[in-house]
Backbone as a chain_set.jsonl record, in Angstrom:
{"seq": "XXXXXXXXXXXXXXXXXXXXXXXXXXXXXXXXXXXXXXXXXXXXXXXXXXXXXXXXXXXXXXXXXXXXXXXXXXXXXXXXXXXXXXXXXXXXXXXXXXXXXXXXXXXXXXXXXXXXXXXXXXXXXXXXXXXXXXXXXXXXXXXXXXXXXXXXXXXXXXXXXXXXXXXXXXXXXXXXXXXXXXXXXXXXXXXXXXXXXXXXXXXXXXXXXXXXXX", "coords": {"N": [[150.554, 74.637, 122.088], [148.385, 75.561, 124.844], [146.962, 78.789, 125.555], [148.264, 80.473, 128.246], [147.345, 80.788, 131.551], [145.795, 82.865, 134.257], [146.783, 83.108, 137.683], [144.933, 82.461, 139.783], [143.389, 81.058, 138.531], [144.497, 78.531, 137.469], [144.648, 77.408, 140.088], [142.403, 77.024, 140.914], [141.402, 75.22, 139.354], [143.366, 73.082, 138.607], [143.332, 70.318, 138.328], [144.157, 66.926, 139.871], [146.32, 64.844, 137.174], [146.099, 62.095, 135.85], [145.711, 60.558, 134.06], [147.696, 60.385, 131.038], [148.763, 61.273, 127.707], [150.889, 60.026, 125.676], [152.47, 61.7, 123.609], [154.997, 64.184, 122.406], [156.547, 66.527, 124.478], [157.762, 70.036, 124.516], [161.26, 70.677, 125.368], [161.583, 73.43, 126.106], [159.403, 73.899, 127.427], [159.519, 72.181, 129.651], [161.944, 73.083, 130.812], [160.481, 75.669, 131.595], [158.762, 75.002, 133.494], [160.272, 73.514, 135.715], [161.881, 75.904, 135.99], [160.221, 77.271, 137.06], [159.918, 76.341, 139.621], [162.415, 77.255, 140.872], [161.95, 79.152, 141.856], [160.402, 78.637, 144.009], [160.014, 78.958, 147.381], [163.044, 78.263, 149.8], [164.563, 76.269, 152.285], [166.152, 77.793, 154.539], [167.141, 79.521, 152.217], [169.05, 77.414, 151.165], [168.618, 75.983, 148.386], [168.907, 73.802, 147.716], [168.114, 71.863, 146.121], [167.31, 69.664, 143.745], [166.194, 68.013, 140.107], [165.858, 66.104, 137.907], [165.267, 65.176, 134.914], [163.325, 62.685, 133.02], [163.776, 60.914, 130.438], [164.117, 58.727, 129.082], [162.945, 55.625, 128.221], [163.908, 53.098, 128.866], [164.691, 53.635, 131.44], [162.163, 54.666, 132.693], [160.561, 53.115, 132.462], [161.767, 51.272, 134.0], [160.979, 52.598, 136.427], [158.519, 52.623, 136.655], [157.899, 50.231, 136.899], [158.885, 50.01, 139.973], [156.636, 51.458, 140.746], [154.04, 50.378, 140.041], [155.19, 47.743, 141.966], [154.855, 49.304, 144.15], [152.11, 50.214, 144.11], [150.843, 47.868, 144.87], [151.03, 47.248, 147.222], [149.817, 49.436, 148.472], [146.919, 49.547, 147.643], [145.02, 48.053, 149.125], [144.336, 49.537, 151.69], [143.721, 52.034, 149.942], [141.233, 51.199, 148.966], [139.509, 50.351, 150.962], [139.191, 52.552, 152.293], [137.467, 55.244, 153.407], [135.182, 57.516, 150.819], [137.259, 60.623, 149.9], [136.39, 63.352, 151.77], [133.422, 65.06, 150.799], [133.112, 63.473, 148.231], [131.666, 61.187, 146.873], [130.61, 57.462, 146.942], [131.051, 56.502, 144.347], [132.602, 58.278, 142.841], [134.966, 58.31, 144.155], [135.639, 55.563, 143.734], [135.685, 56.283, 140.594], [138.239, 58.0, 140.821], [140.206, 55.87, 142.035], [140.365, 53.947, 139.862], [141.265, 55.752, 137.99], [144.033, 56.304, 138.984], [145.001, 53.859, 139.029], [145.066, 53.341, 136.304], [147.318, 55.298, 135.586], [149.194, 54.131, 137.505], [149.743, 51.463, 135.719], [150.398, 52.83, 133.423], [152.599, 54.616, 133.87], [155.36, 54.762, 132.452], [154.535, 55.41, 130.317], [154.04, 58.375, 130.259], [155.363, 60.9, 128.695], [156.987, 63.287, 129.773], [159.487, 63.025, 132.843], [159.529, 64.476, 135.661], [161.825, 64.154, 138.436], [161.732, 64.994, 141.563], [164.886, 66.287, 143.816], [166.435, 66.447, 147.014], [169.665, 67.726, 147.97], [172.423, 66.928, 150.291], [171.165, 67.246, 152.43], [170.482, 68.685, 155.389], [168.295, 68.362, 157.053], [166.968, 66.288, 156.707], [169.029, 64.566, 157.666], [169.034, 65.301, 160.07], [166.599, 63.878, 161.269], [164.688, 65.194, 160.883], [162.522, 65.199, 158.802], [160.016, 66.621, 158.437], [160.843, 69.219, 157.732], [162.958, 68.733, 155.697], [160.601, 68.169, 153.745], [159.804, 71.03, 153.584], [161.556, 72.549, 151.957], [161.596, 71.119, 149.296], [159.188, 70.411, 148.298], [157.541, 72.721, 147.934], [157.958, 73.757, 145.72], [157.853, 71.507, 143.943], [154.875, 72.398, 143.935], [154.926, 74.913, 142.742], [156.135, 73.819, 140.212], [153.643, 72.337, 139.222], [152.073, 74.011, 139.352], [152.467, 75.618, 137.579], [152.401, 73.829, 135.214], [150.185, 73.227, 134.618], [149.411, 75.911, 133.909], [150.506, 75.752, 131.449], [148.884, 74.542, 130.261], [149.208, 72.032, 130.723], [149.205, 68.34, 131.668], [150.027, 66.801, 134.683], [150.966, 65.19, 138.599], [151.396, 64.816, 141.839], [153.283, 62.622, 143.167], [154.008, 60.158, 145.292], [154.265, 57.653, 145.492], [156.833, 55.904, 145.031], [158.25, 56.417, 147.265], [158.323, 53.898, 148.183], [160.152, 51.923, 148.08], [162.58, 53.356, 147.4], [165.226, 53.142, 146.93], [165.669, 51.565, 144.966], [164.708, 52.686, 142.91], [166.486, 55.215, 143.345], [168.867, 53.96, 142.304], [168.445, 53.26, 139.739], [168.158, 55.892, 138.637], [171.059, 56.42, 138.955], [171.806, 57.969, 141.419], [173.577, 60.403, 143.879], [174.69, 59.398, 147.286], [174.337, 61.122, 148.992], [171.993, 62.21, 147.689], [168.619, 62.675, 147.793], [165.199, 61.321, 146.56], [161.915, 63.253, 146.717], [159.318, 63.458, 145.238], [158.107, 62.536, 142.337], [157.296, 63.699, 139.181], [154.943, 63.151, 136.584], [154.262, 64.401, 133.159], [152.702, 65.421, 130.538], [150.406, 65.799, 128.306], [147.109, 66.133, 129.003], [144.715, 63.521, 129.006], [141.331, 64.238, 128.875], [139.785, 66.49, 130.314], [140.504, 69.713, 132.248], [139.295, 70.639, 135.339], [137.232, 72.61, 137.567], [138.108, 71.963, 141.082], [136.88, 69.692, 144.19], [136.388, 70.91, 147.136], [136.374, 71.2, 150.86], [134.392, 73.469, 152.887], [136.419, 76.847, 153.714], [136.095, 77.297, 156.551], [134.867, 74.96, 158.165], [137.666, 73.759, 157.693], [139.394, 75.443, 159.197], [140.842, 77.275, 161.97], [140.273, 79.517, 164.712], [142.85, 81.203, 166.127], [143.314, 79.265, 168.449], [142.969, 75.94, 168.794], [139.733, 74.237, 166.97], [138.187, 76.518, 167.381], [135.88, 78.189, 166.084], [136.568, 80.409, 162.977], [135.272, 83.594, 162.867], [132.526, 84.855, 161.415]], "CA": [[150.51, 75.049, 123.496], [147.412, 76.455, 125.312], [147.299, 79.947, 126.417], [148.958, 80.279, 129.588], [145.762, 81.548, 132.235], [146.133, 83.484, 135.604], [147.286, 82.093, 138.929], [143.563, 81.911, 140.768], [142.37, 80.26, 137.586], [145.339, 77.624, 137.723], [144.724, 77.18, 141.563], [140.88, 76.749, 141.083], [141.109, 73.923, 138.213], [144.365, 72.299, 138.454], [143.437, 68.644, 139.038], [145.523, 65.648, 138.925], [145.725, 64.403, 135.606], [146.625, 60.717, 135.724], [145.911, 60.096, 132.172], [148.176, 61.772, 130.051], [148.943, 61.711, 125.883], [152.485, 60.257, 125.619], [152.693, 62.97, 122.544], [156.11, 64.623, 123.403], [156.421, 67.678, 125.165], [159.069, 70.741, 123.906], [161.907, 71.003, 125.996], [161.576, 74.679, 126.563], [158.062, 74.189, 128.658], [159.643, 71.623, 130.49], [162.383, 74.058, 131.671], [159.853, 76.701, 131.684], [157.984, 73.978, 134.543], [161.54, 74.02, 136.593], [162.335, 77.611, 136.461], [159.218, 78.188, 137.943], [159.807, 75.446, 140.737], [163.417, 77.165, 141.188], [161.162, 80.62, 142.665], [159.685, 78.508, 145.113], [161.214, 79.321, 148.842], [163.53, 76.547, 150.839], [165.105, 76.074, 154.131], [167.842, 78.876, 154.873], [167.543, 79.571, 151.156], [169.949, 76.527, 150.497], [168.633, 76.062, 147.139], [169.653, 71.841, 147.623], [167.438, 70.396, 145.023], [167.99, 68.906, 142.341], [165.614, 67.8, 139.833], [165.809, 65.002, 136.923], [164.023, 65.15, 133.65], [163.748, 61.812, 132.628], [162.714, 60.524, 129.065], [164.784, 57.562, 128.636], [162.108, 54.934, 127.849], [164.643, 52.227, 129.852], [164.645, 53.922, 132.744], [160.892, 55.527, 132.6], [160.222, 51.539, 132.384], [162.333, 50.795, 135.428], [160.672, 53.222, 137.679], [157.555, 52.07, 136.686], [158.062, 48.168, 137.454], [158.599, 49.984, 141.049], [155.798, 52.418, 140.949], [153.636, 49.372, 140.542], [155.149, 47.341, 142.968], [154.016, 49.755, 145.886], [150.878, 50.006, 144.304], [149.9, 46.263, 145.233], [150.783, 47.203, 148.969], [148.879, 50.547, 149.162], [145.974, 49.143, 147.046], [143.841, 47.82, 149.777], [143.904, 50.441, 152.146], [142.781, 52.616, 149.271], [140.096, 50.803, 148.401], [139.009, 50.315, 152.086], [139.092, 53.751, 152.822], [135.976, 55.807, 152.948], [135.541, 58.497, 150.468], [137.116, 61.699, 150.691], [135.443, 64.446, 151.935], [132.436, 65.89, 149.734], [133.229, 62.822, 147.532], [130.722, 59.695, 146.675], [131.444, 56.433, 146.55], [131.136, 56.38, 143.043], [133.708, 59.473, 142.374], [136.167, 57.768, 144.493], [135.764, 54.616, 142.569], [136.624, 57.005, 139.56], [139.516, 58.097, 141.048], [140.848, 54.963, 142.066], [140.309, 53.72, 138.601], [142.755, 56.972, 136.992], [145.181, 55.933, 139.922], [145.006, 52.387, 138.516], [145.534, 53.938, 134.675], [148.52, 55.905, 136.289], [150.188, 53.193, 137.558], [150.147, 51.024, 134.069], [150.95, 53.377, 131.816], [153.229, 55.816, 134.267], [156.265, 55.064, 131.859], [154.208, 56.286, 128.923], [154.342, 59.684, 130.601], [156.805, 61.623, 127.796], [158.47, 63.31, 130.742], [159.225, 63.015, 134.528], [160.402, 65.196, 136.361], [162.166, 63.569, 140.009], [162.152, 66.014, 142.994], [165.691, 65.587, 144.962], [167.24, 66.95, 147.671], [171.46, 67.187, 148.19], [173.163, 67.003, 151.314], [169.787, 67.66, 153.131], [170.784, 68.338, 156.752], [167.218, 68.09, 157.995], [166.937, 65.097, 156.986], [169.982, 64.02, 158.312], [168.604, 65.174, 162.012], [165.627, 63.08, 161.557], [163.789, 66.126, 160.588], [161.469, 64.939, 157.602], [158.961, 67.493, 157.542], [161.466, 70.12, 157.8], [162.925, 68.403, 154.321], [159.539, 68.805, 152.936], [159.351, 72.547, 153.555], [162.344, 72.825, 150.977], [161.308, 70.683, 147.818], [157.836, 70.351, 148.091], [156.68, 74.022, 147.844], [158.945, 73.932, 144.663], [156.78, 70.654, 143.603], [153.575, 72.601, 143.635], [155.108, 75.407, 141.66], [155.784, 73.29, 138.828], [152.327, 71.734, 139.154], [150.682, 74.708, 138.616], [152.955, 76.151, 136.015], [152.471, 73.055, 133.947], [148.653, 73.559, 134.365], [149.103, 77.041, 133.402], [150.929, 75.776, 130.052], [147.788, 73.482, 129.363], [149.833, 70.468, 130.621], [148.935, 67.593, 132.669], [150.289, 66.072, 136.06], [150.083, 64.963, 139.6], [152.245, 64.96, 142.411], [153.356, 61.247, 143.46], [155.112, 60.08, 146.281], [154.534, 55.697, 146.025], [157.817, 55.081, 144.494], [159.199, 56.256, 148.117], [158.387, 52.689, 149.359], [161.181, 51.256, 146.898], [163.25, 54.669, 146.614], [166.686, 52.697, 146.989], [165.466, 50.772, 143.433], [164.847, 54.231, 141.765], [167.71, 55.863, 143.51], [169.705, 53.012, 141.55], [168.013, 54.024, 137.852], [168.756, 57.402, 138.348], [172.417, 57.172, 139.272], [171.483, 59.063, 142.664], [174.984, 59.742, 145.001], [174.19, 58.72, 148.696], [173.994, 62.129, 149.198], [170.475, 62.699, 147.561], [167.299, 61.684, 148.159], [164.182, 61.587, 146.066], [160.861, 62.969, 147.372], [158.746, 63.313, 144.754], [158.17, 62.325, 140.451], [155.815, 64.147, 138.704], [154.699, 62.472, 135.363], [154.175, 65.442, 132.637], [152.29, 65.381, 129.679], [149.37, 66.457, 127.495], [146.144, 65.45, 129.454], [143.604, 62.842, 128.277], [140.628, 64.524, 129.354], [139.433, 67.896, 130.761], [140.883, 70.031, 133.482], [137.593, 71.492, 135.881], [137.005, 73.036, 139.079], [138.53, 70.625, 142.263], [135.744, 70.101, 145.088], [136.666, 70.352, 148.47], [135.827, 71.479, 151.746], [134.588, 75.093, 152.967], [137.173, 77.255, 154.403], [135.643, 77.649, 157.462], [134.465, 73.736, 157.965], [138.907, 73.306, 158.305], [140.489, 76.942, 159.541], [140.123, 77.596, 163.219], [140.862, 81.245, 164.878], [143.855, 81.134, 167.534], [143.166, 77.781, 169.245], [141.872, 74.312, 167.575], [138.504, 74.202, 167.299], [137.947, 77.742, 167.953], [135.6, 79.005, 164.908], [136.378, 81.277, 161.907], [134.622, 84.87, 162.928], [131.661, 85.302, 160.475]], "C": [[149.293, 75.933, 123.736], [147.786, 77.512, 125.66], [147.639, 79.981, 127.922], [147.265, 81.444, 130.52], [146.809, 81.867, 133.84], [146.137, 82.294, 136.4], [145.61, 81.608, 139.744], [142.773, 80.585, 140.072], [143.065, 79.003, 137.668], [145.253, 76.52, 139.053], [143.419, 76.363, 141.47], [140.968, 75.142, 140.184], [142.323, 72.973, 138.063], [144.339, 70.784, 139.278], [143.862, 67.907, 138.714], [144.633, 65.14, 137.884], [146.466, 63.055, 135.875], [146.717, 60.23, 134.345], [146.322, 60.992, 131.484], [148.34, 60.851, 128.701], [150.793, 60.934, 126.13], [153.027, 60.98, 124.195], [154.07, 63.745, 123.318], [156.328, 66.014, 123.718], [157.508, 68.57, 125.088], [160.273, 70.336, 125.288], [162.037, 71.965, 127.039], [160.411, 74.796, 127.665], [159.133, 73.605, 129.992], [160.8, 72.424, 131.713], [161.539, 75.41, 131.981], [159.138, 76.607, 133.552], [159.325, 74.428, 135.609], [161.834, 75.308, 137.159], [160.965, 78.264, 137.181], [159.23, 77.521, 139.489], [160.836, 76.227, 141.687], [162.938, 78.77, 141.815], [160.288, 80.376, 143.845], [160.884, 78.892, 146.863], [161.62, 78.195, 149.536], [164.343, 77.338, 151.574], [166.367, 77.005, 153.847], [168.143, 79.087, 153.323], [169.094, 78.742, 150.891], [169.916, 76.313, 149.006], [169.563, 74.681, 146.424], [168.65, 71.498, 146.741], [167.827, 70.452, 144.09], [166.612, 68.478, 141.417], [165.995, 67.264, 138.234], [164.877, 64.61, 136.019], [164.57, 63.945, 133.371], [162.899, 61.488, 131.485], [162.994, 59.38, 128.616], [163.707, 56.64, 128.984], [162.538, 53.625, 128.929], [164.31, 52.315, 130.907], [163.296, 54.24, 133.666], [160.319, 53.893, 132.907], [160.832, 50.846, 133.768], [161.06, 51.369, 136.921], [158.612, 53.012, 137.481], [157.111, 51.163, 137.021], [157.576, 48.772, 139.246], [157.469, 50.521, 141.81], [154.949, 51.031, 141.199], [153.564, 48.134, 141.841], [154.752, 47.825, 144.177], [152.827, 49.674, 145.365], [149.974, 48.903, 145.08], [150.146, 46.625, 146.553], [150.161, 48.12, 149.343], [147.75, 50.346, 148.723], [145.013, 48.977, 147.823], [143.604, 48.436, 150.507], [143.047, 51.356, 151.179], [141.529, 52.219, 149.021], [138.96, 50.483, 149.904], [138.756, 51.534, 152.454], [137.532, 54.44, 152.727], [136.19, 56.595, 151.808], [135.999, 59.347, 150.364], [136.314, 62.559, 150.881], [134.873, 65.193, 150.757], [132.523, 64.826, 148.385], [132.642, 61.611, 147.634], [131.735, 58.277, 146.571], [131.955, 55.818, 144.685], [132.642, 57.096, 142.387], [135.145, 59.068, 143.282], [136.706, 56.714, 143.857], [136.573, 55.167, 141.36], [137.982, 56.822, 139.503], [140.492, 56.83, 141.331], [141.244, 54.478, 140.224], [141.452, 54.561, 137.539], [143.601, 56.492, 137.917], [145.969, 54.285, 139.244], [146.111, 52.509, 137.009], [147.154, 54.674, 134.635], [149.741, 54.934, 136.098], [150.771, 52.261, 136.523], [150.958, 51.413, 132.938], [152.177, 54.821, 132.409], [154.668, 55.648, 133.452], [155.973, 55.52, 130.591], [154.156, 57.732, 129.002], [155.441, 60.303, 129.702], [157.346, 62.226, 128.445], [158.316, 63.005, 132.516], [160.133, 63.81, 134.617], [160.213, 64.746, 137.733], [162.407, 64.613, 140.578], [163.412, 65.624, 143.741], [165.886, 66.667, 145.596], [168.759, 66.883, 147.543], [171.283, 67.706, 149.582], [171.932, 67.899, 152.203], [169.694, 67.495, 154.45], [169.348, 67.949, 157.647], [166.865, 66.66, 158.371], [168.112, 63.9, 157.423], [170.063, 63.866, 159.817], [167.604, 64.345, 161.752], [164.241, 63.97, 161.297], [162.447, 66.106, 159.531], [160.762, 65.983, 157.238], [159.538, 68.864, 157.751], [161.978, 70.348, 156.217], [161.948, 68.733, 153.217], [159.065, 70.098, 152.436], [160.158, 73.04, 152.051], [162.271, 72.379, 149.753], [159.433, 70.843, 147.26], [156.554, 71.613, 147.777], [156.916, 74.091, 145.982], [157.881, 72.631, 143.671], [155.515, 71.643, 143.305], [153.508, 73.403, 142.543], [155.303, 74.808, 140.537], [154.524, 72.749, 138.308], [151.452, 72.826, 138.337], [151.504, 75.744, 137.519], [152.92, 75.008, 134.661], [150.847, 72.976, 133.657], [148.003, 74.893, 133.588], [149.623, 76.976, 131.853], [149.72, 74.9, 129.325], [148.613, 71.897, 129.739], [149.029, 69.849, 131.456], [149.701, 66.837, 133.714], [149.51, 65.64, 137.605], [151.484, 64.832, 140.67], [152.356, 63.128, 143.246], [154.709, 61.148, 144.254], [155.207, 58.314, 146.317], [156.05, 55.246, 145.721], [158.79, 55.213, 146.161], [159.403, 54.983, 149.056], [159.792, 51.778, 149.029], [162.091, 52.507, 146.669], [164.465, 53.747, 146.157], [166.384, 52.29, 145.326], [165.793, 52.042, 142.715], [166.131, 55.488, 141.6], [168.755, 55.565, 142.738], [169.762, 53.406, 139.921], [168.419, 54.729, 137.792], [170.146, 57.293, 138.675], [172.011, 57.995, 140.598], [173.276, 58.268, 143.552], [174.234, 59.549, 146.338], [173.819, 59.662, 148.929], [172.935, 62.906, 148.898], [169.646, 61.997, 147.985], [165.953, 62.238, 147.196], [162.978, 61.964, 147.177], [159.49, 63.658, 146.774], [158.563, 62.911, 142.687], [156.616, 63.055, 139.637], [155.615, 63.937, 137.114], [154.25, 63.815, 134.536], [153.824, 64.995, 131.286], [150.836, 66.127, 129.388], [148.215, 65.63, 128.063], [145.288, 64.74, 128.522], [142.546, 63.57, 129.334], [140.493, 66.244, 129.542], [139.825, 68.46, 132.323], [139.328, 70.69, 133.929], [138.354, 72.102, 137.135], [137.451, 71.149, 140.064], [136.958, 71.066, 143.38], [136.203, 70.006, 146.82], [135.883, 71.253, 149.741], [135.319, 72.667, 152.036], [135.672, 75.937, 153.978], [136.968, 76.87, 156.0], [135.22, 76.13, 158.72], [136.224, 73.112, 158.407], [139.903, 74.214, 159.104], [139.516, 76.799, 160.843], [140.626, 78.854, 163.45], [141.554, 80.898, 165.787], [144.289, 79.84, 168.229], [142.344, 76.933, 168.291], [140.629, 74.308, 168.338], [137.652, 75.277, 167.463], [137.425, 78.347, 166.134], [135.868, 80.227, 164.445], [135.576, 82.671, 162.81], [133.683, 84.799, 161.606], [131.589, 86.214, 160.182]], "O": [[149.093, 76.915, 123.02], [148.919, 77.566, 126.137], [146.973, 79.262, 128.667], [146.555, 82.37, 130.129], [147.862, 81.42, 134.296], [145.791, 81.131, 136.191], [145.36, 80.477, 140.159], [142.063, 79.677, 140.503], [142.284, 78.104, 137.978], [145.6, 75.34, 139.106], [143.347, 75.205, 141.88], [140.502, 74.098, 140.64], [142.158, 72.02, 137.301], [144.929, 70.316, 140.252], [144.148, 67.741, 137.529], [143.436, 64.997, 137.635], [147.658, 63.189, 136.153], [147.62, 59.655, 133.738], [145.795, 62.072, 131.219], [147.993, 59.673, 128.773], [151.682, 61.508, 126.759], [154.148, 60.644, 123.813], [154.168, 63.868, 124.538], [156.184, 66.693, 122.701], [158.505, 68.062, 125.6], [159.837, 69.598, 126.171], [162.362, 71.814, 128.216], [160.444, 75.599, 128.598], [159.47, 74.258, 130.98], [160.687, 72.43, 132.939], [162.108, 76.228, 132.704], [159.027, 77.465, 134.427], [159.349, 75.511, 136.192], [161.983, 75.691, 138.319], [160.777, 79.378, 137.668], [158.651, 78.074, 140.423], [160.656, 76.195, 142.905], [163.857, 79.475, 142.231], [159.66, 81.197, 144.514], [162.087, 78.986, 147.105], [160.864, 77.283, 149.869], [164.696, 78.517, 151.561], [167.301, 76.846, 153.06], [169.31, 78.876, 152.99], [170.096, 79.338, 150.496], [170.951, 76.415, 148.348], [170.307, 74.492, 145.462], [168.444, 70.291, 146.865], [168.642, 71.221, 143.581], [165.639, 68.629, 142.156], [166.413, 68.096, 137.43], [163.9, 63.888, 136.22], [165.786, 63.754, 133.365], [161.683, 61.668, 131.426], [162.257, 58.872, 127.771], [163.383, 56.75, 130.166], [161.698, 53.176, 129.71], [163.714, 51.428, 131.519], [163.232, 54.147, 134.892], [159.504, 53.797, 133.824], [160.255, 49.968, 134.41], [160.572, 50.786, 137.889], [157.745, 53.338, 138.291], [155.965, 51.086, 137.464], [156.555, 48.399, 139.825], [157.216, 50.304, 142.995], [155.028, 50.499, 142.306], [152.585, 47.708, 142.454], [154.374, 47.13, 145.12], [152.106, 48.98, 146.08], [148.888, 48.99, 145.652], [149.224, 46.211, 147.257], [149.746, 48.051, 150.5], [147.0, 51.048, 149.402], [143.984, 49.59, 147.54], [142.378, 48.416, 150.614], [141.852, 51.518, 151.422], [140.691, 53.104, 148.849], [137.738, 50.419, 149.768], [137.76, 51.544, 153.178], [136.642, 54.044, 151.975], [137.377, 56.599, 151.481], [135.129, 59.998, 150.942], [135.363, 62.611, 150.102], [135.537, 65.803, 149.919], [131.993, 65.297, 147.379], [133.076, 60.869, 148.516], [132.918, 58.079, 146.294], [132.801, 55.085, 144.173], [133.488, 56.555, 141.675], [136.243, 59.552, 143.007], [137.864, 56.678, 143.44], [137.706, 54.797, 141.053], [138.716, 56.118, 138.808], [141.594, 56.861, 140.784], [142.283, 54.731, 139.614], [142.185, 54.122, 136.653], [144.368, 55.905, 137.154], [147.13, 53.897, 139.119], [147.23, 52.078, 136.728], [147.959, 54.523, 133.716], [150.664, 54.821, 135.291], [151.987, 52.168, 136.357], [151.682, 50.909, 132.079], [152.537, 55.747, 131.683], [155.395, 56.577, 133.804], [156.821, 55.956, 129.813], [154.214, 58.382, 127.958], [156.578, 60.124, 130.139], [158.547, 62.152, 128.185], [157.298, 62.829, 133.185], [161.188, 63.952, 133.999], [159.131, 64.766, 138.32], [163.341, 65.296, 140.159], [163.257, 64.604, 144.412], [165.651, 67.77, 145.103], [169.164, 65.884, 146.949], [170.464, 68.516, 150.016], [171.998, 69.094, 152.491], [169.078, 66.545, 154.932], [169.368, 67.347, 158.721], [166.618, 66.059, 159.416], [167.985, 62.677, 157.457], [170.625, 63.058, 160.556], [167.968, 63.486, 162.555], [163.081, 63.588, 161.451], [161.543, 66.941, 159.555], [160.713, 66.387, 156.076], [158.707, 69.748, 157.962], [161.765, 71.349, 155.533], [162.187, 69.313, 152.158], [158.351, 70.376, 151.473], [159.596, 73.719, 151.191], [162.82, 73.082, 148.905], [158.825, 71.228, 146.261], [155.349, 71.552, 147.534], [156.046, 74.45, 145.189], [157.222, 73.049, 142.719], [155.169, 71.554, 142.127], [152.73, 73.244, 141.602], [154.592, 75.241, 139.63], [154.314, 72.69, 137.097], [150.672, 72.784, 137.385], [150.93, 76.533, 136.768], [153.277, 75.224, 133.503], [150.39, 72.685, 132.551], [146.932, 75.075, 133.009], [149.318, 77.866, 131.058], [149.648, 74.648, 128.122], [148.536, 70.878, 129.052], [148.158, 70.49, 132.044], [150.093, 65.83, 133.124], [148.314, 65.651, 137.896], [152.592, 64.754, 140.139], [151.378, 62.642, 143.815], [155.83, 61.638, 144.115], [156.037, 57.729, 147.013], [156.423, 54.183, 146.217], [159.739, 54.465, 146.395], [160.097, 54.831, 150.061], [160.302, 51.029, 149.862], [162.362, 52.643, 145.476], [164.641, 53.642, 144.943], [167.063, 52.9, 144.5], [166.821, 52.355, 142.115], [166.558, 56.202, 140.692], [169.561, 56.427, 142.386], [170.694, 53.715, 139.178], [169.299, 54.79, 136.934], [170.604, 58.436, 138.688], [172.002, 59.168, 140.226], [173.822, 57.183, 143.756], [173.005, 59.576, 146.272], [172.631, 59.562, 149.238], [172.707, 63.982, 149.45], [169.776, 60.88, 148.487], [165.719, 63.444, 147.115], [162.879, 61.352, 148.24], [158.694, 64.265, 147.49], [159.44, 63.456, 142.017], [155.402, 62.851, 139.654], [156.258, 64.711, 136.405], [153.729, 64.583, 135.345], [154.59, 64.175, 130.78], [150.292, 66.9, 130.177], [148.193, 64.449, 127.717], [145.083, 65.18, 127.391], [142.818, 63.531, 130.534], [141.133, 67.053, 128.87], [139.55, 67.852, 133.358], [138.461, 71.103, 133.16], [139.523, 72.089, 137.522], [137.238, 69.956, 139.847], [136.271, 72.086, 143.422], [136.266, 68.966, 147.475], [134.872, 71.912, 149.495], [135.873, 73.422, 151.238], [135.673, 75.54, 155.144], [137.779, 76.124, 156.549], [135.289, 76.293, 159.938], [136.306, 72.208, 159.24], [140.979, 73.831, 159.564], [138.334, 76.485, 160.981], [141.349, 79.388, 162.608], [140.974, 80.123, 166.547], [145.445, 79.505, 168.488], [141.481, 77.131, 167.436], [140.374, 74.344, 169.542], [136.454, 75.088, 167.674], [138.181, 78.756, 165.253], [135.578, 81.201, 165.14], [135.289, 82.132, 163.879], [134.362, 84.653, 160.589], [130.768, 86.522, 159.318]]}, "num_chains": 1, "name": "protein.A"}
């Protein structure tokens, strides 16, 4: 295990890792990853998620068949898309390319961990991004506590085109819902600096559009 590094340093360099090591990963991180997810803040402190380490090779193999299958329908938008911002066509290429590697080998991942909700009234009003406020903060915390153990991930949402399939693998009661899997392992490669926009370039003051103060 790498030395565990500060939170700015975590924040600054924590980029998805698509290619991971299927080398297997203790136990103890992996709850280490959780218990740090389980300090993130949700809706009316309900404290509804749920979350599913999965290692079973069967199942890791199931949810992969479906991971793939959305790929082939989100595939060509991606590849149509422009770059993102501050990013070449080349370095998107890249990325597509680890997205690609992802999808192939996402049951060689030695663990997953599934994001759920229970009895998730928001999304029972029709609320969605109300739902999101409650798992998804909790998602990032494990992200960057598994970056801070030296691990690798990425936060993935394709399998929600097919959830019902995956809902099925996992045993899920009607009463949950997946809304995210985050593949966990020992990176192939090097974590760096992420590149993105300048503050100032997406933050407005008071009203949209209304520049930053210099």
């Amino acid at each position: 295990m790498a030395d565990e590094i500060g939170l700015f340093e975590a924040i600054d360099n924590m980029r998805a890792m698509r290619r991971l090591k299927p080398d297997p990963v203790a136990d103890e991180l992996i709850r280490k990853i959780i218990d740090a997810g389980l300090r993130a803040p949700t809706g009316g402190d309900a404290q509804n998620w749920r979350f599913i380490v999965v290692k079973d090779p069967e199942i890791k193999k199931k949810i992969q068949v479906v991971y793939k299958r959305a790929f082939e329908v989100v595939i060509a938008r991606y590849r149509s898309n422009p770059p993102p911002p501050g990013k070449t066509e080349a370095q998107k290429q890249r990325m597509l390319k680890a997205v690609e590697y992802l999808t192939d080998h996402f049951h060689e991942a030695p663990v997953m961990i599934v994001c759920c909700l229970v009895n998730d009234t928001a999304s029972a009003m029709g609320l969605a991004k109300m739902s999101g406020a409650s798992i998804y903060p909790s998602a990032q915390n494990m992200l960057l506590a598994a970056r801070a153990l030296g691990l690798g991930s990425v936060l993935t949402t394709r399998h929600l085109l097919y959830e019902k399939d995956v809902k099925e693998a996992l045993g899920l009661p009607e009463n949950a819902e997946t809304f995210a899997i985050l593949p966990i392992g020992w990176p192939i490669g090097k974590f760096g600096a992420v590149s993105r926009e300048p503050v100032e370039k997406v933050t407005f003051f008071n009203k949209w559009g209304q520049p930053l103060p210099s």
